[in-house]
């Protein structure tokens, strides 16, 4: 052991075998990394490699066979001792893989010293889960959930010494109901293997259980909900994996499993949806009325088609070109630092999300939630709409890499409300196409976008609650927007698409709860490879 100048934390430096030659290997606790370099001149920059301690998965003692021993000068040794370091290797497009490097030497004591030191450092990673509750949907997507978990995920959990209790769901809401019965507090997290529907089940079960245990009435739309500190992990295996893609950057089971193993934590806003003081659903991605609601309603009748049903229903809905008349009242999210039209994407360690959390906490302490809502003015818009979308994240997916709102943030306590007014079929197609390219999708005269913390919607001919919203609007909401006055539309209501599930009521009240839950994720990392990724790439070339 060496001690750095100034009495700082110790580091371990040794000459160990790696690949075909000897390397100077350093375990630097102060910098939090395992590094190695070729001590022989000339030294090339690409041969100075390191792995952050936080991205080491496991360390195991390794038996060294004769084939491995008979290389270079090491073949003269009678016996070699070795240990293997398993770590995260970052590839392109946010894909992670489990890689390994085996170090060896002739001194058994030195080998044990290295193994013990690395294991102690891994034990200090307190955010890592030790015990998980796993729900597998065997029917979702292409019915591959059980196979994906057993072949790709379970071996990684075993390598990281994570114990699991696995439940194979047998019917709809099985996971949700089960979470109200089990002792969830003995687990470090809950993992769902499936698509967005499976995640929604687990989310409703966890949040609902927390409110029940805390005596919170979910039917009260103004209730301050208790934060859920039990993290949820998503192993994508469904028809749509929008939430996984928007929070990790890729829909890949191995990548998601490694985020869970490392104990990553990403707070997430959750929107509650109510109708007439009755709780309906929670939403974390898309609340869509009109176009996306009609697609979902039609696709539910064609589940036998598999994932292709979304393409078919989308084309059919586009041709029908239905529009709906209604009234929207919303409160602007004044606590946020960004706007839906800026270029500030939500990325790992997002500054806007952190600042919004602080500001919301300060506002809650100073004035209280109810008093704050009473003071702030509501704004009301009425007109005819092809689509009304409220998103709490970008809703990115492989087909739409930017998503519905590229600058939406995961944890800033707001949602982006997107209103697509009645327009020609050609103009609406232009708007949809912009979801797939780099052009500004809000740069149309018939598209409006607002960053809100709550909103209400009532269709023109809604039988319940319409008059209440109109009366409240005259008293509290200020002047109505008359730029697009109401006119005669088809006497029909659409359906709300709430994270891929239909809602029966067209009149809803939606409120965003800042960072109500947490995921095993870290947000989408920047596209450019960081120093660690570059070093790990060099490792592969050297071995």
Coordinates of C-alpha atoms in Angstrom, one line a residue:
X1 CA 0.0 0.0 0.0
X2 CA 1.2 3.5 -0.8
X3 CA 0.0 6.7 0.8
X4 CA -0.4 9.8 -1.4
X5 CA 1.1 13.1 -0.4
X6 CA -0.8 15.1 2.2
X7 CA -2.0 12.0 4.0
X8 CA -4.8 11.2 1.5
X9 CA -6.4 7.9 1.0
X10 CA -4.2 4.9 0.2
X11 CA -3.8 3.2 -3.2
X12 CA -2.5 -0.2 -4.2
X13 CA 0.2 -0.4 -7.0
X14 CA 1.5 -3.7 -8.3
X15 CA 3.0 -5.3 -11.4
X16 CA 0.5 -7.8 -12.6
X17 CA 0.1 -9.9 -15.7
X18 CA -2.6 -8.9 -18.2
X19 CA -2.9 -10.5 -21.5
X20 CA 0.6 -11.4 -22.8
X21 CA 2.7 -9.1 -20.7
X22 CA 3.2 -7.3 -17.3
X23 CA 1.4 -4.1 -16.5
X24 CA 1.6 -1.5 -13.7
X25 CA -1.8 -1.8 -12.1
X26 CA -3.1 0.9 -9.7
X27 CA -6.2 0.8 -7.5
X28 CA -6.8 4.5 -6.8
X29 CA -9.5 5.0 -4.1
X30 CA -9.2 8.8 -4.3
X31 CA -10.0 8.9 -8.0
X32 CA -12.3 5.9 -7.7
X33 CA -10.8 3.8 -10.4
X34 CA -8.8 0.8 -11.3
X35 CA -6.1 1.8 -13.8
X36 CA -3.2 0.1 -15.6
X37 CA -0.4 1.1 -18.0
X38 CA 2.5 -0.4 -19.8
X39 CA 5.7 0.6 -17.8
X40 CA 8.0 0.1 -20.7
X41 CA 8.9 3.0 -22.9
X42 CA 7.7 4.4 -25.3
X43 CA 4.3 4.8 -23.7
X44 CA 1.3 5.3 -26.0
X45 CA -1.7 7.3 -24.8
X46 CA -4.1 4.5 -25.9
X47 CA -2.4 2.1 -23.5
X48 CA -3.2 3.9 -20.3
X49 CA -6.5 2.3 -19.3
X50 CA -8.9 2.6 -16.4
X51 CA -12.3 1.5 -15.2
X52 CA -14.3 3.5 -12.6
X53 CA -14.9 1.5 -9.4
X54 CA -18.6 2.5 -9.7
X55 CA -18.7 0.5 -13.0
X56 CA -17.1 -2.7 -11.8
X57 CA -19.8 -5.4 -11.5
X58 CA -17.9 -8.1 -9.6
X59 CA -14.5 -9.5 -8.7
X60 CA -13.8 -13.2 -8.5
X61 CA -10.7 -15.4 -7.9
X62 CA -9.9 -17.3 -11.1
X63 CA -8.2 -20.6 -11.8
X64 CA -5.4 -20.2 -14.3
X65 CA -5.1 -23.2 -16.8
X66 CA -2.0 -24.3 -18.7
X67 CA -3.0 -22.7 -22.0
X68 CA -3.2 -19.3 -20.3
X69 CA 0.1 -19.9 -18.5
X70 CA 2.2 -20.8 -21.6
X71 CA 2.7 -17.3 -22.9
X72 CA 5.8 -15.1 -22.8
X73 CA 7.9 -15.1 -19.7
X74 CA 5.1 -16.3 -17.5
X75 CA 5.5 -19.9 -18.8
X76 CA 8.4 -20.5 -16.4
X77 CA 6.4 -20.0 -13.3
X78 CA 5.3 -23.2 -11.4
X79 CA 1.9 -21.7 -10.3
X80 CA 0.0 -18.6 -11.1
X81 CA -2.7 -16.9 -9.1
X82 CA -5.4 -14.8 -10.8
X83 CA -8.5 -12.7 -10.3
X84 CA -11.0 -11.5 -12.8
X85 CA -12.6 -8.1 -12.8
X86 CA -16.1 -7.9 -14.5
X87 CA -17.0 -4.4 -15.6
X88 CA -19.3 -2.3 -17.8
X89 CA -18.1 -1.8 -21.3
X90 CA -19.9 1.1 -23.0
X91 CA -20.5 0.8 -26.7
X92 CA -22.3 3.2 -29.2
X93 CA -25.9 4.3 -28.9
X94 CA -25.9 3.9 -25.1
X95 CA -25.5 0.1 -25.3
X96 CA -23.7 -1.5 -22.3
X97 CA -22.1 -4.9 -22.1
X98 CA -20.4 -7.0 -19.4
X99 CA -16.7 -7.4 -20.1
X100 CA -13.9 -8.8 -18.1
X101 CA -10.1 -8.5 -17.5
X102 CA -8.1 -11.2 -15.8
X103 CA -4.9 -10.2 -13.8
X104 CA -2.4 -12.7 -12.6
X105 CA 0.9 -13.0 -10.7
X106 CA 3.0 -15.7 -8.9
X107 CA 2.4 -14.3 -5.4
X108 CA -0.7 -15.7 -3.8
X109 CA -0.7 -13.2 -0.9
X110 CA -0.6 -10.3 -3.4
X111 CA -3.4 -11.8 -5.4
X112 CA -5.6 -12.1 -2.3
X113 CA -4.7 -8.6 -1.3
X114 CA -6.0 -7.2 -4.6
X115 CA -9.2 -9.3 -4.5
X116 CA -10.0 -8.3 -1.0
X117 CA -9.3 -4.6 -1.7
X118 CA -11.6 -4.6 -4.7
X119 CA -14.4 -6.5 -3.0
X120 CA -14.3 -4.0 0.0
X121 CA -14.6 -1.1 -2.4
X122 CA -17.6 -2.8 -4.1
X123 CA -19.2 -3.3 -0.7
X124 CA -19.0 0.5 -0.2
X125 CA -21.3 1.0 -3.2
X126 CA -24.3 1.4 -0.9
X127 CA -26.8 2.3 -3.7
X128 CA -26.5 -1.2 -5.3
X129 CA -29.4 -3.6 -4.7
X130 CA -28.9 -6.8 -2.8
X131 CA -32.4 -8.2 -3.0
X132 CA -35.0 -7.7 -5.8
X133 CA -38.6 -8.6 -6.5
X134 CA -39.0 -9.5 -10.2
X135 CA -42.2 -9.6 -12.1
X136 CA -42.2 -11.3 -15.5
X137 CA -45.0 -10.9 -18.1
X138 CA -44.8 -14.1 -20.2
X139 CA -47.4 -12.8 -22.7
X140 CA -46.2 -9.3 -23.6
X141 CA -44.6 -8.4 -26.9
X142 CA -43.4 -11.5 -28.7
X143 CA -43.9 -13.6 -25.6
X144 CA -40.1 -13.6 -24.9
X145 CA -40.1 -12.1 -21.4
X146 CA -39.3 -15.3 -19.5
X147 CA -36.6 -16.4 -22.0
X148 CA -35.0 -12.9 -22.0
X149 CA -34.8 -12.9 -18.2
X150 CA -33.4 -16.4 -17.8
X151 CA -30.8 -16.2 -20.5
X152 CA -29.7 -12.5 -20.4
X153 CA -30.5 -11.0 -17.0
X154 CA -30.5 -13.8 -14.4
X155 CA -26.8 -14.7 -15.0
X156 CA -25.8 -11.1 -14.5
X157 CA -27.8 -10.8 -11.3
X158 CA -26.1 -14.0 -10.1
X159 CA -22.7 -12.7 -11.0
X160 CA -23.3 -9.5 -9.0
X161 CA -24.6 -11.6 -6.0
X162 CA -28.1 -10.2 -6.2
X163 CA -30.8 -12.5 -4.7
X164 CA -34.2 -12.4 -6.4
X165 CA -37.8 -13.4 -5.8
X166 CA -39.4 -14.1 -9.2
X167 CA -43.1 -13.9 -9.9
X168 CA -44.5 -15.0 -13.3
X169 CA -47.7 -12.9 -13.8
X170 CA -50.8 -15.0 -14.8
X171 CA -53.4 -12.3 -15.5
X172 CA -53.9 -8.5 -15.9
X173 CA -53.1 -6.6 -12.7
X174 CA -51.4 -9.6 -11.1
X175 CA -48.3 -7.6 -10.2
X176 CA -50.3 -4.6 -9.0
X177 CA -52.4 -6.7 -6.7
X178 CA -49.4 -8.6 -5.4
X179 CA -47.6 -5.5 -4.5
X180 CA -50.4 -4.6 -2.0
X181 CA -49.8 -7.9 -0.3
X182 CA -46.1 -8.6 -0.1
X183 CA -43.6 -7.0 2.3
X184 CA -42.1 -4.6 -0.2
X185 CA -39.9 -3.0 2.4
X186 CA -37.5 -5.9 2.5
X187 CA -36.5 -5.3 -1.2
X188 CA -34.1 -2.8 -2.6
X189 CA -36.1 -2.5 -5.7
X190 CA -38.8 -4.1 -8.0
X191 CA -38.0 -5.2 -11.5
X192 CA -40.5 -5.6 -14.3
X193 CA -39.8 -7.7 -17.3
X194 CA -42.1 -6.7 -20.1
X195 CA -43.3 -3.6 -21.9
X196 CA -44.8 -0.2 -20.9
X197 CA -48.0 -1.9 -19.7
X198 CA -46.1 -4.1 -17.3
X199 CA -44.2 -1.1 -16.0
X200 CA -47.5 0.7 -15.5
X201 CA -48.8 -2.2 -13.4
X202 CA -45.8 -2.2 -11.1
X203 CA -45.8 1.6 -10.8
X204 CA -49.5 1.7 -9.8
X205 CA -48.9 -1.1 -7.3
X206 CA -45.9 0.6 -5.7
X207 CA -47.3 4.1 -5.6
X208 CA -50.7 2.9 -4.5
X209 CA -49.2 0.8 -1.7
X210 CA -47.1 3.8 -0.5
X211 CA -50.2 6.0 -0.3
X212 CA -52.3 3.3 1.4
X213 CA -49.6 2.8 4.1
X214 CA -49.3 6.6 4.6
X215 CA -53.1 7.1 4.8
X216 CA -53.2 9.3 1.6
X217 CA -56.5 9.4 -0.3
X218 CA -55.7 9.0 -4.0
X219 CA -59.1 10.2 -5.0
X220 CA -58.2 13.7 -3.8
X221 CA -56.7 15.4 -6.8
X222 CA -55.0 18.0 -4.7
X223 CA -53.5 15.5 -2.2
X224 CA -49.7 15.7 -1.7
X225 CA -48.6 12.2 -2.5
X226 CA -45.9 10.4 -0.6
X227 CA -42.7 9.8 -2.6
X228 CA -41.9 6.2 -3.5
X229 CA -38.3 5.5 -2.6
X230 CA -38.3 1.8 -3.8
X231 CA -36.7 1.9 -7.3
X232 CA -38.2 0.2 -10.3
X233 CA -36.1 -1.5 -12.9
X234 CA -37.3 -2.1 -16.4
X235 CA -36.1 -5.1 -18.5
X236 CA -37.6 -4.3 -21.9
X237 CA -39.5 -7.2 -23.5
X238 CA -42.7 -5.7 -24.8
X239 CA -44.3 -4.3 -28.0
X240 CA -43.4 -0.8 -26.9
X241 CA -40.6 0.2 -24.5
X242 CA -40.9 3.9 -24.7
X243 CA -40.2 4.5 -21.0
X244 CA -37.0 2.5 -21.1
X245 CA -35.8 4.2 -24.3
X246 CA -36.5 7.7 -22.9
X247 CA -34.7 7.1 -19.6
X248 CA -31.7 4.9 -20.7
X249 CA -31.4 5.8 -24.4
X250 CA -31.8 2.3 -25.7
X251 CA -34.2 -0.6 -25.4
X252 CA -31.8 -3.4 -24.5
X253 CA -32.3 -6.0 -21.7
X254 CA -28.5 -6.4 -20.9
X255 CA -28.0 -2.6 -20.7
X256 CA -31.0 -2.2 -18.4
X257 CA -29.8 -5.1 -16.2
X258 CA -26.4 -3.5 -15.8
X259 CA -28.0 -0.2 -14.7
X260 CA -29.9 -2.1 -12.1
X261 CA -26.7 -3.9 -10.9
X262 CA -24.8 -0.6 -10.6
X263 CA -27.7 0.9 -8.5
X264 CA -28.3 3.8 -10.7
X265 CA -31.1 6.2 -9.6
X266 CA -33.2 8.4 -11.8
X267 CA -36.1 10.4 -10.3
X268 CA -39.2 10.5 -12.4
X269 CA -42.3 12.8 -12.5
X270 CA -45.7 11.2 -12.3
X271 CA -49.0 12.7 -13.4
X272 CA -52.2 11.7 -11.6
X273 CA -55.4 11.7 -13.6
X274 CA -58.8 12.3 -12.0
X275 CA -62.4 12.6 -13.0
X276 CA -65.0 14.1 -10.7
X277 CA -62.7 13.6 -7.6
X278 CA -62.2 10.0 -8.6
X279 CA -58.7 8.6 -9.2
X280 CA -58.3 7.0 -12.7
X281 CA -54.6 6.5 -13.5
X282 CA -51.0 7.5 -13.1
X283 CA -49.0 8.5 -16.2
X284 CA -45.3 9.0 -16.7
X285 CA -45.0 9.2 -20.5
X286 CA -48.0 10.1 -22.7
X287 CA -51.5 11.3 -22.1
X288 CA -53.1 11.6 -25.6
X289 CA -56.5 12.6 -26.7
X290 CA -57.7 12.6 -30.3
X291 CA -55.2 11.1 -32.7
X292 CA -53.2 8.9 -30.2
X293 CA -56.3 8.0 -28.3
X294 CA -58.1 6.8 -31.4
X295 CA -55.0 4.8 -32.5
X296 CA -55.0 3.0 -29.1
X297 CA -58.8 2.3 -29.1
X298 CA -58.7 0.8 -32.6
X299 CA -55.5 -1.2 -32.0
X300 CA -57.0 -2.8 -28.9
X301 CA -59.4 -4.6 -31.2
X302 CA -56.5 -6.1 -33.2
X303 CA -54.2 -7.4 -30.6
X304 CA -54.0 -10.6 -32.6
X305 CA -51.8 -8.7 -35.1
X306 CA -49.1 -8.1 -32.6
X307 CA -46.9 -5.0 -32.8
X308 CA -48.1 -4.4 -36.4
X309 CA -51.5 -3.3 -35.1
X310 CA -50.1 0.1 -34.2
X311 CA -49.0 0.7 -37.8
X312 CA -52.3 -0.4 -39.2
X313 CA -54.4 1.6 -36.7
X314 CA -52.2 4.6 -37.1
X315 CA -52.7 4.7 -40.9
X316 CA -56.4 4.1 -40.5
X317 CA -56.7 6.9 -37.9
X318 CA -54.7 9.3 -40.1
X319 CA -57.1 8.8 -43.0
X320 CA -60.2 9.3 -40.8
X321 CA -58.8 12.7 -39.8
X322 CA -61.2 13.1 -36.8
X323 CA -61.1 16.3 -34.8
X324 CA -62.7 17.1 -31.4
X325 CA -63.9 20.2 -29.8
X326 CA -63.2 21.0 -26.1
X327 CA -61.9 23.3 -23.4
X328 CA -58.5 23.1 -21.8
X329 CA -57.5 25.0 -18.6
X330 CA -53.9 24.9 -17.4
X331 CA -51.5 26.4 -14.9
X332 CA -48.1 27.3 -16.4
X333 CA -45.1 25.7 -14.7
X334 CA -43.3 28.9 -13.7
X335 CA -40.8 27.1 -11.5
X336 CA -39.0 25.6 -14.5
X337 CA -35.9 27.1 -16.1
X338 CA -36.4 25.8 -19.6
X339 CA -39.2 25.8 -22.2
X340 CA -40.5 23.2 -24.7
X341 CA -39.0 25.1 -27.6
X342 CA -35.4 25.3 -26.3
X343 CA -32.6 22.9 -27.2
X344 CA -31.9 21.8 -23.6
X345 CA -32.3 18.1 -23.7
X346 CA -32.7 16.2 -20.4
X347 CA -29.5 14.3 -19.9
X348 CA -27.7 12.5 -17.0
X349 CA -27.4 14.9 -14.0
X350 CA -29.8 17.4 -15.6
X351 CA -29.3 20.9 -14.1
X352 CA -32.9 21.9 -14.9
X353 CA -34.4 18.9 -13.0
X354 CA -32.2 19.6 -10.0
X355 CA -33.1 23.3 -9.9
X356 CA -36.8 22.6 -10.3
X357 CA -36.8 20.1 -7.4
X358 CA -35.2 22.7 -5.1
X359 CA -37.6 25.5 -6.2
X360 CA -40.7 23.3 -5.8
X361 CA -39.5 22.2 -2.3
X362 CA -39.0 25.9 -1.3
X363 CA -42.4 26.9 -2.6
X364 CA -44.1 24.1 -0.8
X365 CA -42.5 25.1 2.5
X366 CA -43.2 28.8 2.2
X367 CA -46.8 28.9 0.9
X368 CA -48.2 25.4 0.9
X369 CA -49.5 23.7 -2.2
X370 CA -53.2 24.7 -1.9
X371 CA -52.5 28.3 -1.2
X372 CA -50.1 28.5 -4.2
X373 CA -52.7 27.0 -6.6
X374 CA -55.3 29.5 -5.5
X375 CA -53.0 32.5 -6.2
X376 CA -51.8 31.5 -9.6
X377 CA -54.0 32.3 -12.6
X378 CA -55.3 29.6 -14.9
X379 CA -55.3 30.0 -18.6
X380 CA -58.1 28.6 -20.8
X381 CA -58.1 27.6 -24.5
X382 CA -61.1 26.3 -26.4
X383 CA -61.2 25.1 -29.9
X384 CA -61.1 22.1 -32.3
X385 CA -58.2 19.7 -32.0
X386 CA -56.8 16.8 -33.9
X387 CA -54.6 15.9 -31.0
X388 CA -54.1 16.9 -27.4
X389 CA -50.9 15.4 -25.9
X390 CA -49.4 15.8 -22.4
X391 CA -45.9 14.3 -22.0
X392 CA -43.7 14.1 -18.9
X393 CA -40.7 12.8 -20.9
X394 CA -39.6 13.1 -24.5
X395 CA -41.4 9.8 -25.4
X396 CA -38.6 9.0 -27.7
X397 CA -38.5 5.6 -29.4
X398 CA -36.4 4.0 -32.3
X399 CA -38.9 5.3 -34.9
X400 CA -39.0 8.8 -33.3
X401 CA -35.5 9.4 -31.8
X402 CA -36.5 12.9 -30.6
X403 CA -40.0 11.9 -29.3
X404 CA -43.1 14.0 -29.0
X405 CA -41.4 16.8 -27.1
X406 CA -37.6 16.6 -27.4
X407 CA -36.9 19.1 -24.6
X408 CA -39.3 17.5 -22.0
X409 CA -37.6 16.7 -18.7
X410 CA -37.8 13.6 -16.6
X411 CA -37.9 15.2 -13.2
X412 CA -38.7 18.9 -13.3
X413 CA -42.2 18.7 -12.0
X414 CA -43.9 19.7 -15.2
X415 CA -45.5 18.3 -18.4
X416 CA -45.4 19.6 -21.9
X417 CA -49.0 20.2 -23.2
X418 CA -49.1 20.0 -27.0
X419 CA -52.2 21.2 -28.8
X420 CA -52.6 20.3 -32.5
X421 CA -55.5 22.3 -33.8
X422 CA -57.7 21.4 -36.8
X423 CA -55.7 21.6 -40.0
X424 CA -55.6 19.9 -43.4
X425 CA -54.6 16.3 -43.7
X426 CA -51.4 17.3 -45.5
X427 CA -50.4 19.7 -42.8
X428 CA -51.0 17.1 -40.1
X429 CA -48.8 14.7 -42.1
X430 CA -46.0 17.3 -42.2
X431 CA -46.3 17.6 -38.4
X432 CA -46.1 13.8 -37.9
X433 CA -43.1 13.5 -40.2
X434 CA -41.1 16.0 -38.1
X435 CA -41.2 13.5 -35.3
X436 CA -38.7 11.4 -37.3
X437 CA -36.2 14.2 -38.4
X438 CA -34.3 17.1 -36.8
X439 CA -36.7 19.9 -37.7
X440 CA -38.6 21.8 -35.1
X441 CA -41.9 19.9 -34.8
X442 CA -43.6 22.8 -33.0
X443 CA -42.9 25.3 -35.8
X444 CA -46.4 25.2 -37.3
X445 CA -49.2 27.8 -36.9
X446 CA -51.7 25.1 -35.9
X447 CA -49.4 23.7 -33.1
X448 CA -49.1 25.2 -29.6
X449 CA -47.0 23.8 -26.7
X450 CA -47.0 24.9 -23.1
X451 CA -45.0 23.7 -20.0
X452 CA -47.6 23.1 -17.3
X453 CA -47.9 21.7 -13.8
X454 CA -51.6 20.8 -14.0
X455 CA -54.4 21.0 -16.5
X456 CA -58.1 20.1 -17.0
X457 CA -59.9 19.1 -20.2
X458 CA -63.6 18.9 -21.0
X459 CA -65.0 17.9 -24.4
X460 CA -67.8 20.2 -25.8
X461 CA -70.5 17.7 -25.3
X462 CA -69.2 16.0 -22.2
X463 CA -72.2 15.1 -20.0
X464 CA -70.4 15.6 -16.7
X465 CA -68.3 18.4 -15.3
X466 CA -68.5 20.7 -18.4
X467 CA -70.5 23.5 -16.8
X468 CA -68.2 23.4 -13.7
X469 CA -65.1 24.0 -15.7
X470 CA -66.7 26.8 -17.7
X471 CA -67.9 28.6 -14.6
X472 CA -64.6 28.2 -12.8
X473 CA -62.9 29.5 -15.9
X474 CA -64.9 32.7 -15.8
X475 CA -64.1 33.3 -12.2
X476 CA -60.6 32.0 -11.8
X477 CA -59.0 31.3 -15.2
X478 CA -59.0 34.8 -16.7
X479 CA -60.0 35.6 -20.3
X480 CA -60.7 32.8 -22.7
X481 CA -58.5 32.5 -25.8
X482 CA -60.7 33.7 -28.7
X483 CA -58.2 33.3 -31.5
X484 CA -59.8 30.0 -32.4
X485 CA -63.5 30.2 -31.5
X486 CA -65.5 27.1 -31.2
X487 CA -67.7 25.9 -34.0
X488 CA -69.7 22.9 -34.9
X489 CA -67.9 19.6 -34.8
X490 CA -68.9 16.1 -35.0
X491 CA -70.9 15.0 -31.9
X492 CA -68.4 12.5 -30.7
X493 CA -65.7 12.1 -28.0
X494 CA -62.3 10.6 -28.4
X495 CA -60.5 8.3 -25.9
X496 CA -57.6 9.2 -23.6
X497 CA -54.4 7.2 -24.2
X498 CA -52.7 7.0 -20.8
X499 CA -49.4 5.3 -21.2
X500 CA -50.9 2.8 -23.6
X501 CA -54.1 2.2 -21.7
X502 CA -57.5 3.7 -22.5
X503 CA -59.5 5.9 -20.1
X504 CA -63.3 5.9 -20.4
X505 CA -63.8 9.5 -19.2
X506 CA -63.1 12.3 -21.7
X507 CA -63.2 15.0 -18.9
X508 CA -60.1 14.7 -16.8
X509 CA -58.0 16.7 -14.3
X510 CA -54.2 16.1 -14.5
X511 CA -51.6 17.1 -12.0
X512 CA -47.8 16.6 -12.1
X513 CA -46.1 15.3 -9.0
X514 CA -42.4 16.1 -9.0
X515 CA -40.1 13.1 -8.6
X516 CA -42.8 10.9 -7.2
X517 CA -40.9 7.7 -8.0
X518 CA -37.4 6.5 -9.0
X519 CA -36.0 4.2 -11.6
X520 CA -32.8 2.1 -11.9
X521 CA -31.5 4.4 -14.6
X522 CA -29.3 7.5 -14.9
X523 CA -31.0 9.3 -17.7
X524 CA -29.6 9.5 -21.2
X525 CA -25.9 10.1 -21.3
X526 CA -24.3 12.5 -23.8
X527 CA -23.6 11.0 -27.2
X528 CA -19.9 11.7 -27.1
X529 CA -17.8 8.9 -25.5
X530 CA -16.4 9.9 -22.2
X531 CA -12.9 9.2 -21.1
X532 CA -13.9 5.9 -19.3
X533 CA -15.6 4.6 -22.5
X534 CA -12.5 5.4 -24.5
X535 CA -10.3 3.6 -22.0
X536 CA -12.5 0.5 -21.9
X537 CA -12.3 0.4 -25.7
X538 CA -8.6 0.4 -25.4
X539 CA -8.7 -2.5 -23.0
X540 CA -10.4 -4.7 -25.6
X541 CA -7.7 -3.9 -28.1
X542 CA -4.9 -4.8 -25.7
X543 CA -6.3 -8.2 -24.5

